[in-house]
Short mmCIF file of C-alpha atoms in Angstrom, two decimals:
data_model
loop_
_atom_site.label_atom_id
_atom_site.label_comp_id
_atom_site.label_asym_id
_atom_site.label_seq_id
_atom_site.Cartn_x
_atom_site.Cartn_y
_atom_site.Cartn_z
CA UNK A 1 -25.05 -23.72 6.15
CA UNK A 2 -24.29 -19.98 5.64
CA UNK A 3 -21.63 -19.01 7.93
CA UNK A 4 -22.41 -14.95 8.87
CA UNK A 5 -18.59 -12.85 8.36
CA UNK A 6 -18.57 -9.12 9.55
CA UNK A 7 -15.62 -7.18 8.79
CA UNK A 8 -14.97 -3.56 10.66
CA UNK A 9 -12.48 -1.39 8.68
CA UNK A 10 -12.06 2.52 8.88
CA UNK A 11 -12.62 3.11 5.10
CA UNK A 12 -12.92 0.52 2.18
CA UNK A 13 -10.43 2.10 -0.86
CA UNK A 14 -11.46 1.65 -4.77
CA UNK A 15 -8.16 0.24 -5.18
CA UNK A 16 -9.77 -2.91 -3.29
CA UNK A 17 -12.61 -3.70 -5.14
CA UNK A 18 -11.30 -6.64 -7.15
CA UNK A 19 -11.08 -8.10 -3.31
CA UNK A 20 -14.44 -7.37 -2.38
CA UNK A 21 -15.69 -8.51 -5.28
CA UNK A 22 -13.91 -12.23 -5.17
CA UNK A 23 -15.01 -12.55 -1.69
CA UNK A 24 -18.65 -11.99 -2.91
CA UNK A 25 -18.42 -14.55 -5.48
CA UNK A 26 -17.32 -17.10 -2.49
CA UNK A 27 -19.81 -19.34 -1.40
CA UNK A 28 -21.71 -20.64 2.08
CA UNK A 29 -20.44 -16.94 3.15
CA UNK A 30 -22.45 -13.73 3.99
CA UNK A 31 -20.36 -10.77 4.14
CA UNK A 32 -21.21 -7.69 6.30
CA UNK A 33 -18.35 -4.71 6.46
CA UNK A 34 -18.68 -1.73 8.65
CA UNK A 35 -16.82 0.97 7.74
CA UNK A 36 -16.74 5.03 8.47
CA UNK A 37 -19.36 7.19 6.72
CA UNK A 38 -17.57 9.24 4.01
CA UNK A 39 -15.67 12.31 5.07
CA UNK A 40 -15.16 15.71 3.41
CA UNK A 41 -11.53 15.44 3.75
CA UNK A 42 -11.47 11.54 2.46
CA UNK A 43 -8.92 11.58 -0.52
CA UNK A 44 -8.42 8.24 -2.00
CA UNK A 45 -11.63 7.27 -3.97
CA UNK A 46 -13.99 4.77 -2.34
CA UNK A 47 -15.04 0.87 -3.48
CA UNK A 48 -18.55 1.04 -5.33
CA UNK A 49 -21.15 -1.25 -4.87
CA UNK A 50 -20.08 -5.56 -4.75
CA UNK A 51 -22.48 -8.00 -5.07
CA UNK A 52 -22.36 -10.31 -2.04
CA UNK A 53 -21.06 -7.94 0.24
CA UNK A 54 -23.27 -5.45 2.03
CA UNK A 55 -21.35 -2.49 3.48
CA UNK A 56 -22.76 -0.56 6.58
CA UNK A 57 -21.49 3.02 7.18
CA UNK A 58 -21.18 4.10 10.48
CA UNK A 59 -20.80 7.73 12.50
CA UNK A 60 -17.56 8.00 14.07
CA UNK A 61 -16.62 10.01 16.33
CA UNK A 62 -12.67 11.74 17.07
CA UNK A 63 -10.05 12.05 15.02
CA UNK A 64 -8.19 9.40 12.49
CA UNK A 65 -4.63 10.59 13.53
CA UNK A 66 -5.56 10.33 17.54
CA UNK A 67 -8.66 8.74 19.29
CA UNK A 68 -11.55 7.31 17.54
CA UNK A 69 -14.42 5.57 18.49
CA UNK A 70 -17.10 4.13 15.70
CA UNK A 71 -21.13 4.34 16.66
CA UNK A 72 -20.94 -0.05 15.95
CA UNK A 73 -23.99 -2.41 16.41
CA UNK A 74 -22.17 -3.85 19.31
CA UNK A 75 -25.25 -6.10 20.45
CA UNK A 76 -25.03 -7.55 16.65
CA UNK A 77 -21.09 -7.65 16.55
CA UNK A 78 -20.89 -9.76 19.66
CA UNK A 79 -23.63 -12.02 19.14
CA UNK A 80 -24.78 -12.54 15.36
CA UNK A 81 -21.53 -13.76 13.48
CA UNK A 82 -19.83 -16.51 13.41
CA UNK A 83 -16.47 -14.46 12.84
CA UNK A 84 -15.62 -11.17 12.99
CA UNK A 85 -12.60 -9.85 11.37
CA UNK A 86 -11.09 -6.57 12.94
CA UNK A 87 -8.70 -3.81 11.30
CA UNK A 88 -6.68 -3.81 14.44
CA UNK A 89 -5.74 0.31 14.69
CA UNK A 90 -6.27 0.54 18.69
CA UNK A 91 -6.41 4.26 17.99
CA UNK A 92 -10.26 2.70 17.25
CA UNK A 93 -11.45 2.16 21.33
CA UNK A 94 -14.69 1.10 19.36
CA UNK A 95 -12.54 -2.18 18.62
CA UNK A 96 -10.36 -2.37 21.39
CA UNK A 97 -13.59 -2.82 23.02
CA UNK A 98 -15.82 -5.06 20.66
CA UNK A 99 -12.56 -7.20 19.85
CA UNK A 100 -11.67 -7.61 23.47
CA UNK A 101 -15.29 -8.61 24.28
CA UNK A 102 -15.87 -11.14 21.70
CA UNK A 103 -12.22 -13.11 22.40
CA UNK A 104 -13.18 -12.87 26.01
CA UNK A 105 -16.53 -14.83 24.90
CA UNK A 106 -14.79 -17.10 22.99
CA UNK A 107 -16.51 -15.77 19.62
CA UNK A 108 -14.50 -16.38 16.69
CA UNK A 109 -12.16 -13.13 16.22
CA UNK A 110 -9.50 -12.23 13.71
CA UNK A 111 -7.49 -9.43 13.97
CA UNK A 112 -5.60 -7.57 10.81
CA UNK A 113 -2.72 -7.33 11.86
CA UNK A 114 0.94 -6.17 11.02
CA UNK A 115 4.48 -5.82 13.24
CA UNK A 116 5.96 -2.67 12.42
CA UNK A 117 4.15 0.73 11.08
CA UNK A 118 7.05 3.37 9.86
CA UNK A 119 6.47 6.41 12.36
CA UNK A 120 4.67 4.84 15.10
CA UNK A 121 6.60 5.45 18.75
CA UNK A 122 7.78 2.76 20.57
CA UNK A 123 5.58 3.10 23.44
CA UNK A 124 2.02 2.86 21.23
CA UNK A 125 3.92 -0.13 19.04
CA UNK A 126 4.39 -1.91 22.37
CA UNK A 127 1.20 -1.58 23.38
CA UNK A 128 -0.29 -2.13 20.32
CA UNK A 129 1.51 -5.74 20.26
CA UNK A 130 0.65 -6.47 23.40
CA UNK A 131 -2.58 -5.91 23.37
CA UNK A 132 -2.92 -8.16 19.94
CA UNK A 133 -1.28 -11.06 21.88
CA UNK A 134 -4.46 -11.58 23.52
CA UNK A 135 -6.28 -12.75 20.21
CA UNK A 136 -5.46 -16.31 19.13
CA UNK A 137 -6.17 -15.51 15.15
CA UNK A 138 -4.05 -12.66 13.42
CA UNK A 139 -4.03 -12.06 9.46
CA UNK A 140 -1.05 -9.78 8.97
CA UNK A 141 -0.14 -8.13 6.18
CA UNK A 142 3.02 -9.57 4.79
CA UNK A 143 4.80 -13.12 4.80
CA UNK A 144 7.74 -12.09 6.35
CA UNK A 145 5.69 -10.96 9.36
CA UNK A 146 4.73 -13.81 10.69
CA UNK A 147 8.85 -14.63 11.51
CA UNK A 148 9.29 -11.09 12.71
CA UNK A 149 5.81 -11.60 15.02
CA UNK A 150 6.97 -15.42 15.97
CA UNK A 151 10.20 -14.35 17.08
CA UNK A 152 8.43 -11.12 19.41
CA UNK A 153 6.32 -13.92 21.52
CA UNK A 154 3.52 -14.90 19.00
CA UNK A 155 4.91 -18.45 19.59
CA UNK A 156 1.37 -20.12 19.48
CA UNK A 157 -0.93 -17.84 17.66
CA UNK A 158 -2.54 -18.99 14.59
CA UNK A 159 -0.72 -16.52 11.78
CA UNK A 160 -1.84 -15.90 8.51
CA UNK A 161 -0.22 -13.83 5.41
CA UNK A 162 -2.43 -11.53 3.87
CA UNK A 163 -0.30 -10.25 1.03
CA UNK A 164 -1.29 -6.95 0.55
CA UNK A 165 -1.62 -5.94 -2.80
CA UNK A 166 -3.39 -4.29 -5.74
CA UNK A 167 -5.66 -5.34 -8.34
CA UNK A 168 -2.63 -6.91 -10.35
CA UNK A 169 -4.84 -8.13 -13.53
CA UNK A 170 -6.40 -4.49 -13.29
CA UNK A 171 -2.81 -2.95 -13.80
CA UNK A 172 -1.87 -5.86 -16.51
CA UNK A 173 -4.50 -4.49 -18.61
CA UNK A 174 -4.26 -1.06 -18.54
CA UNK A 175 -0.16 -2.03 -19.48
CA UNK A 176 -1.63 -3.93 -22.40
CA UNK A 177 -3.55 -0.69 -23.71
CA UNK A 178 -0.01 1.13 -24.08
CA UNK A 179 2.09 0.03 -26.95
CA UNK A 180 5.37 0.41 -27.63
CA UNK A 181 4.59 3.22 -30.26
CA UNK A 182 1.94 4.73 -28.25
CA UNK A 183 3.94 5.04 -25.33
CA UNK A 184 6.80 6.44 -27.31
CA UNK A 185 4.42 9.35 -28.78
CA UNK A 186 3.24 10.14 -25.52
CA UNK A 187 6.70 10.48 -23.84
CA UNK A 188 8.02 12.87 -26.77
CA UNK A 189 4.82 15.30 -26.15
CA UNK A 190 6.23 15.39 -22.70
CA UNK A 191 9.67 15.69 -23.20
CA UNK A 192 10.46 12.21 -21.42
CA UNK A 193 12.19 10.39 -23.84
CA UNK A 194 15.70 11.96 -24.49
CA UNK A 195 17.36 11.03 -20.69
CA UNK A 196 16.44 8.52 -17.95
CA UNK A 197 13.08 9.44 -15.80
CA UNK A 198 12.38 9.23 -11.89
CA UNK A 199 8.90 8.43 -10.96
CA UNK A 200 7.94 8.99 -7.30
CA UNK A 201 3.75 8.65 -6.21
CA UNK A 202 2.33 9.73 -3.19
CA UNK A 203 0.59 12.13 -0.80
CA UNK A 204 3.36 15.63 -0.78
CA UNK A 205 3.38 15.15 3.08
CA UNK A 206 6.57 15.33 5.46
CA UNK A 207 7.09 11.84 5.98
CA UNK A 208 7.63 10.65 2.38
CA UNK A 209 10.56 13.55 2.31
CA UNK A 210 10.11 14.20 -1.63
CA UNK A 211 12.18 17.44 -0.88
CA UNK A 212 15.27 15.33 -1.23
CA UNK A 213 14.49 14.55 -4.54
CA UNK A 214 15.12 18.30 -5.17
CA UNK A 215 18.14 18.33 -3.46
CA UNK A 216 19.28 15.05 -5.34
CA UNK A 217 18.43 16.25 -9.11
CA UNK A 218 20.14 19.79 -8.07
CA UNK A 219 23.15 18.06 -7.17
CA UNK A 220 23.75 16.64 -10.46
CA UNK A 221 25.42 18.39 -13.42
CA UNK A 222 22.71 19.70 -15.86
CA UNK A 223 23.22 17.34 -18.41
CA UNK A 224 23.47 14.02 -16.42
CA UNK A 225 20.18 15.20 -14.59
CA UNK A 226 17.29 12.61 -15.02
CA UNK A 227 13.52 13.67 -15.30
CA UNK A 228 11.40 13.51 -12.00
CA UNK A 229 8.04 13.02 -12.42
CA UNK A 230 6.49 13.68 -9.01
CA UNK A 231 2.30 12.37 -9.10
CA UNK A 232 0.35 13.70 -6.30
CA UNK A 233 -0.76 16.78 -4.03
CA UNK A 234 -1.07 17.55 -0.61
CA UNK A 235 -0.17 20.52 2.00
CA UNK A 236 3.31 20.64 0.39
CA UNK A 237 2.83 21.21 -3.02
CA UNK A 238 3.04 25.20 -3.01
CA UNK A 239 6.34 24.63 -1.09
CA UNK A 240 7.56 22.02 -3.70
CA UNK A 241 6.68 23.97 -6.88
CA UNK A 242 8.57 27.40 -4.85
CA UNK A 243 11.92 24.70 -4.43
CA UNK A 244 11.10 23.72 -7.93
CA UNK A 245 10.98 27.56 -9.12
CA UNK A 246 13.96 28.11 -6.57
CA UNK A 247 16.19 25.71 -7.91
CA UNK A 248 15.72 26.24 -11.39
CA UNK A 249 14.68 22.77 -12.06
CA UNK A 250 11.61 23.23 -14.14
CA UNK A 251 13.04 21.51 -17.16
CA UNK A 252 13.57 18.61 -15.39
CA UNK A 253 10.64 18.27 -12.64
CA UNK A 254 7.20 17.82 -13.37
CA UNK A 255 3.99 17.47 -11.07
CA UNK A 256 0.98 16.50 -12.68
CA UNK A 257 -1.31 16.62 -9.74
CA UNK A 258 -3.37 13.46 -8.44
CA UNK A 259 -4.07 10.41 -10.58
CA UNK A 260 -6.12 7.61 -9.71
CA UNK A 261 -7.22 6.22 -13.29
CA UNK A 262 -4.88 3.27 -13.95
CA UNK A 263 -4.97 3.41 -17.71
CA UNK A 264 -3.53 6.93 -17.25
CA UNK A 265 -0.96 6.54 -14.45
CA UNK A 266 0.32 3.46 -17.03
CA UNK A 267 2.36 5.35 -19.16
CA UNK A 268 4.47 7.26 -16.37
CA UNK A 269 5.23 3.33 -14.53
CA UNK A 270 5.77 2.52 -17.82
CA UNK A 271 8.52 5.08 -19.03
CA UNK A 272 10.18 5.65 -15.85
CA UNK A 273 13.64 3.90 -14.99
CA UNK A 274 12.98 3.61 -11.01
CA UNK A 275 10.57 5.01 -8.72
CA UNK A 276 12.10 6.55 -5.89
CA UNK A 277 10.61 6.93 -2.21
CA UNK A 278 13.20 8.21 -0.10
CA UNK A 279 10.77 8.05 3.07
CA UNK A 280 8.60 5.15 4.55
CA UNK A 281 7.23 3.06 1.45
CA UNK A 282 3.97 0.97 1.49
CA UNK A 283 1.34 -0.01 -1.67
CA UNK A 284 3.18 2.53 -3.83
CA UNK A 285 5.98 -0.22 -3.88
CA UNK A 286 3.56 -3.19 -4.78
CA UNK A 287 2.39 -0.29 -7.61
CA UNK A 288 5.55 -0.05 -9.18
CA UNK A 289 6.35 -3.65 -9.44
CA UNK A 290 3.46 -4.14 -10.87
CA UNK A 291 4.86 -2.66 -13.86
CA UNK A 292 8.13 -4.35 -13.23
CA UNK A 293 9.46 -1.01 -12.42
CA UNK A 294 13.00 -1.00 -9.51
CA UNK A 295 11.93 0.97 -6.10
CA UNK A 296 14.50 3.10 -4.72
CA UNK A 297 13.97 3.61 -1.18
CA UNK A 298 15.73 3.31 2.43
CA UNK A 299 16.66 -0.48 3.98
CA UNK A 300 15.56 0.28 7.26
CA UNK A 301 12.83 -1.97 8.01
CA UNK A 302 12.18 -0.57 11.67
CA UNK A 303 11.27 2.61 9.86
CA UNK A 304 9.47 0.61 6.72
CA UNK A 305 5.79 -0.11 6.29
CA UNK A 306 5.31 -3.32 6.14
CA UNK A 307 5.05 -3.81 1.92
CA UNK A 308 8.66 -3.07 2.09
CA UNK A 309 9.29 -7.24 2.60
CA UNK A 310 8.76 -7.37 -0.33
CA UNK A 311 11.72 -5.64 -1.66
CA UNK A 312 15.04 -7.36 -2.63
CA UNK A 313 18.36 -5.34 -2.98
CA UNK A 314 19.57 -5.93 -6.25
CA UNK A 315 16.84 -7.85 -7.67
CA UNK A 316 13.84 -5.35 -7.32
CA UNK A 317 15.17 -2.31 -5.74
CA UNK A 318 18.23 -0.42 -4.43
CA UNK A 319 18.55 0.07 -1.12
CA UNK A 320 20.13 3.12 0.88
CA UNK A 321 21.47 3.56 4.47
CA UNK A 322 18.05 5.27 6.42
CA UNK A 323 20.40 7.77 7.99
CA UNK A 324 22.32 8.49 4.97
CA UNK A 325 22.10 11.83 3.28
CA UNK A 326 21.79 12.79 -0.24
CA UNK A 327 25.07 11.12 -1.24
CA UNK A 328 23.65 7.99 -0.35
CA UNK A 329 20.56 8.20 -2.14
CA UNK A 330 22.23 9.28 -5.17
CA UNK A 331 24.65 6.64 -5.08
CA UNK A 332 21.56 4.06 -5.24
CA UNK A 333 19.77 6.03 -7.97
CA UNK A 334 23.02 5.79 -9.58
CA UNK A 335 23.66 2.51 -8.90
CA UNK A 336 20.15 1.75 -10.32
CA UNK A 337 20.02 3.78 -13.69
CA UNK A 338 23.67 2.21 -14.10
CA UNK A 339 22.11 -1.26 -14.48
CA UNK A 340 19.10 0.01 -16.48
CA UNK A 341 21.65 1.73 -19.11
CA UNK A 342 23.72 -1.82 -19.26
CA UNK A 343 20.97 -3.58 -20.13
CA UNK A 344 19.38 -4.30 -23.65
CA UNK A 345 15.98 -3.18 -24.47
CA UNK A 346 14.81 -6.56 -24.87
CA UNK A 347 16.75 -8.03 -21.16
CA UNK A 348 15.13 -4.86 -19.83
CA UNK A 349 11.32 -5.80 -20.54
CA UNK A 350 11.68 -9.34 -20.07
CA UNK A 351 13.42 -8.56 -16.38
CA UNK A 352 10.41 -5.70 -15.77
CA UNK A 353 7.91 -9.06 -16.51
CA UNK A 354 10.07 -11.24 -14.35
CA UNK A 355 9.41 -8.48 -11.72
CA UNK A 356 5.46 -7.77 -12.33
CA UNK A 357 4.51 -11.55 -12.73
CA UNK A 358 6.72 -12.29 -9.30
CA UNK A 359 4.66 -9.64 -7.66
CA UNK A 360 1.47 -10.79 -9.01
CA UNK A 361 1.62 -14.11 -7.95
CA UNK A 362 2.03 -13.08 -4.53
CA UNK A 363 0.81 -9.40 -3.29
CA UNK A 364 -2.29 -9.19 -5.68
CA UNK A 365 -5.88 -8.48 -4.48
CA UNK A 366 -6.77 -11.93 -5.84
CA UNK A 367 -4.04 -13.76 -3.76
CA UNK A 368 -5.59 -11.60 -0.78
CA UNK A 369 -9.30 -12.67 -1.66
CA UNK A 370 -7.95 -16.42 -1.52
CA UNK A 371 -5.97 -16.45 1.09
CA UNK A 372 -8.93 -14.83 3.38
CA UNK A 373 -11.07 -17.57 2.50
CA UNK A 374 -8.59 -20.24 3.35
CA UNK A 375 -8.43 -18.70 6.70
CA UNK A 376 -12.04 -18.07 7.64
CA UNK A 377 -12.56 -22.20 5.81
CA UNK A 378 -9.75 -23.69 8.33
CA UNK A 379 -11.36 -21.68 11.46
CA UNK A 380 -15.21 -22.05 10.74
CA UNK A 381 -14.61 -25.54 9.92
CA UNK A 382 -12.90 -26.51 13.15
#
């Protein structure tokens, strides 16, 4: 028998497709998703069409970054599927309201969950939590979750890892396209292979503080300054390249503006020596280990998304004190290019394979596909 799955998301990314897609190939499922209809200001290319999943845009109404409520077929959410699995943002009343109603039916209801979000208050976290500890079923985003949720009174919910990752065989072969001469051409015509590079990828918001990466390469005497390659845009980007221009750093920092094509973000994960976040770090971490590439970024996990679990000091990344200033973040860049330089050429790709396949294995779209459809088998079988 066909068992009848509706997922409810805000937006469904292109860097999810491989996901979609292995969920569509799954069968005795039918897969509904209802997401928002696309925005003007949406920046992160959408998932194109899957076969075996049918995705329903829906109005919503508000704003993403305060209150917002999605026009849902509520009749048809409560009543037509055997499970429903909710992105649990109760900045969405739409489902703090359908979620709520269907566990207070008994329906079948999964929420995706995590424990900590990097900038949330205190107040809305507790809330958040406590409002989630009225759903039996949770499917969180990262293994080392579930101790942090068990140990905050889920004591008898039904936990899940979801792993969240990237398209991991997608990354593997764009990696495969760049060889070691091609790369090497590549990083001449842009001036990247005579000293050690910094990569850092994301939005040029506040919150991911890039402008200490400024700071940090300005600190350093002119010749032991690495490159910083800086990928991205966003309403900071004038005041970056002014800093840039200010600094008298434009032989060392680059920003090449948005990238979403793997093949061509490859060789920049591929020449770099760390990537360095010094702010909250989520998917851009599973990213660069994907390439087998260290993370620099801050160890506090109160202020971490949740992808930071998936850091080790030392083995993957170098940690710095949250609160520490630029001394401290140099010290782990430091600390970082210092065991790069000490190792050969040949310990250095076999430990950046070590890395990728590790990562793989664990926080890959494929892992997530499979370990979705272990859930929803153990629950609609019961």
């Amino acid at each position: 028998m066909i068992k009848k799955v509706a997922f409810v998301e805000n937006t469904v990314p292109q860097y999810r497709q491989n996901y979609w897609e292995r969920l569509g190939r799954a069968s005795g499922y039918e897969f509904t998703v209802f997401l928002n209809e696309p925005r003007k200001t949406d920046s992160i290319p959408r998932i194109t069409p899957v076969q075996g999943v049918r995705f329903a845009p829906v109005r919503s109404l508000g704003s993403e970054h305060f209150l917002t409520f999605q026009c849902l077929p509520m009749r048809r959410l409560l009543s037509d599927y055997d499970c429903v699995v909710f992105y649990s943002n109760p900045r969405y009343l739409s489902t703090v309201m359908a979620a709520s109603l269907r566990e207070a039916m008994g329906r079948l209801t999964v929420l995706r969950n995590h424990f900590k979000t990097a900038g949330a208050s205190r107040l809305t976290e507790k809330i958040r939590l406590r409002w989630s500890k009225r759903f039996k079923n949770h499917l969180v985003y990262m293994p080392l979750e579930i101790d942090e949720m068990r140990a905050s009174g889920f004591c008898n919910h039904n936990l899940a890892a979801w792993g969240n990752g990237l398209d991991s065989d997608r990354i593997l072969e764009a990696r495969a396209k760049w060889s070691s001469e091609k790369l090497y051409r590549w990083q001449v015509d842009r001036g990247l292979n005579s000293r050690p590079s910094l990569l850092a990828v994301g939005r040029h918001i506040a919150k991911n503080q890039y402008e200490l990466l400024f700071e940090l390469i300005s600190a350093m005497e002119v010749d032991a300054r690495p490159n910083l390659i800086l990928i991205g845009s966003g309403p900071l980007t004038d005041q970056y390249r002014s800093c840039i221009e200010e600094l008298e750093l434009d032989d060392q920092v680059s920003l090449p503006g948005e990238i979403y094509d793997e093949e061509e973000l490859a060789p920049y994960f591929l020449s770099a020596d760390l990537l360095v976040h010094p702010g909250a770090i989520g998917l851009t971490a599973i990213h660069a280990l994907n390439y087998g590439l260290p993370v620099v970024t801050h160890s506090s996990r109160t202020m971490q998304m949740p992808e930071f679990t998936s850091l080790k000091d030392g083995v993957n990344s170098f940690l710095f004190p949250a609160n520490g200033g630029i001394e401290e973040l140099r010290a782990a860049v430091e600390r970082g290019l210092t065991v790069v330089a000490n190792h050969s050429y040949d310990d250095r790709k076999q430990s950046r394979n070590e890395i990728s396949k590790e990562v793989a294995a664990n926080f890959s779209t494929e892992a997530m596909a499979n370990r979705t459809l272990l859930m929803l088998d153990q629950l609609l079988a019961r």
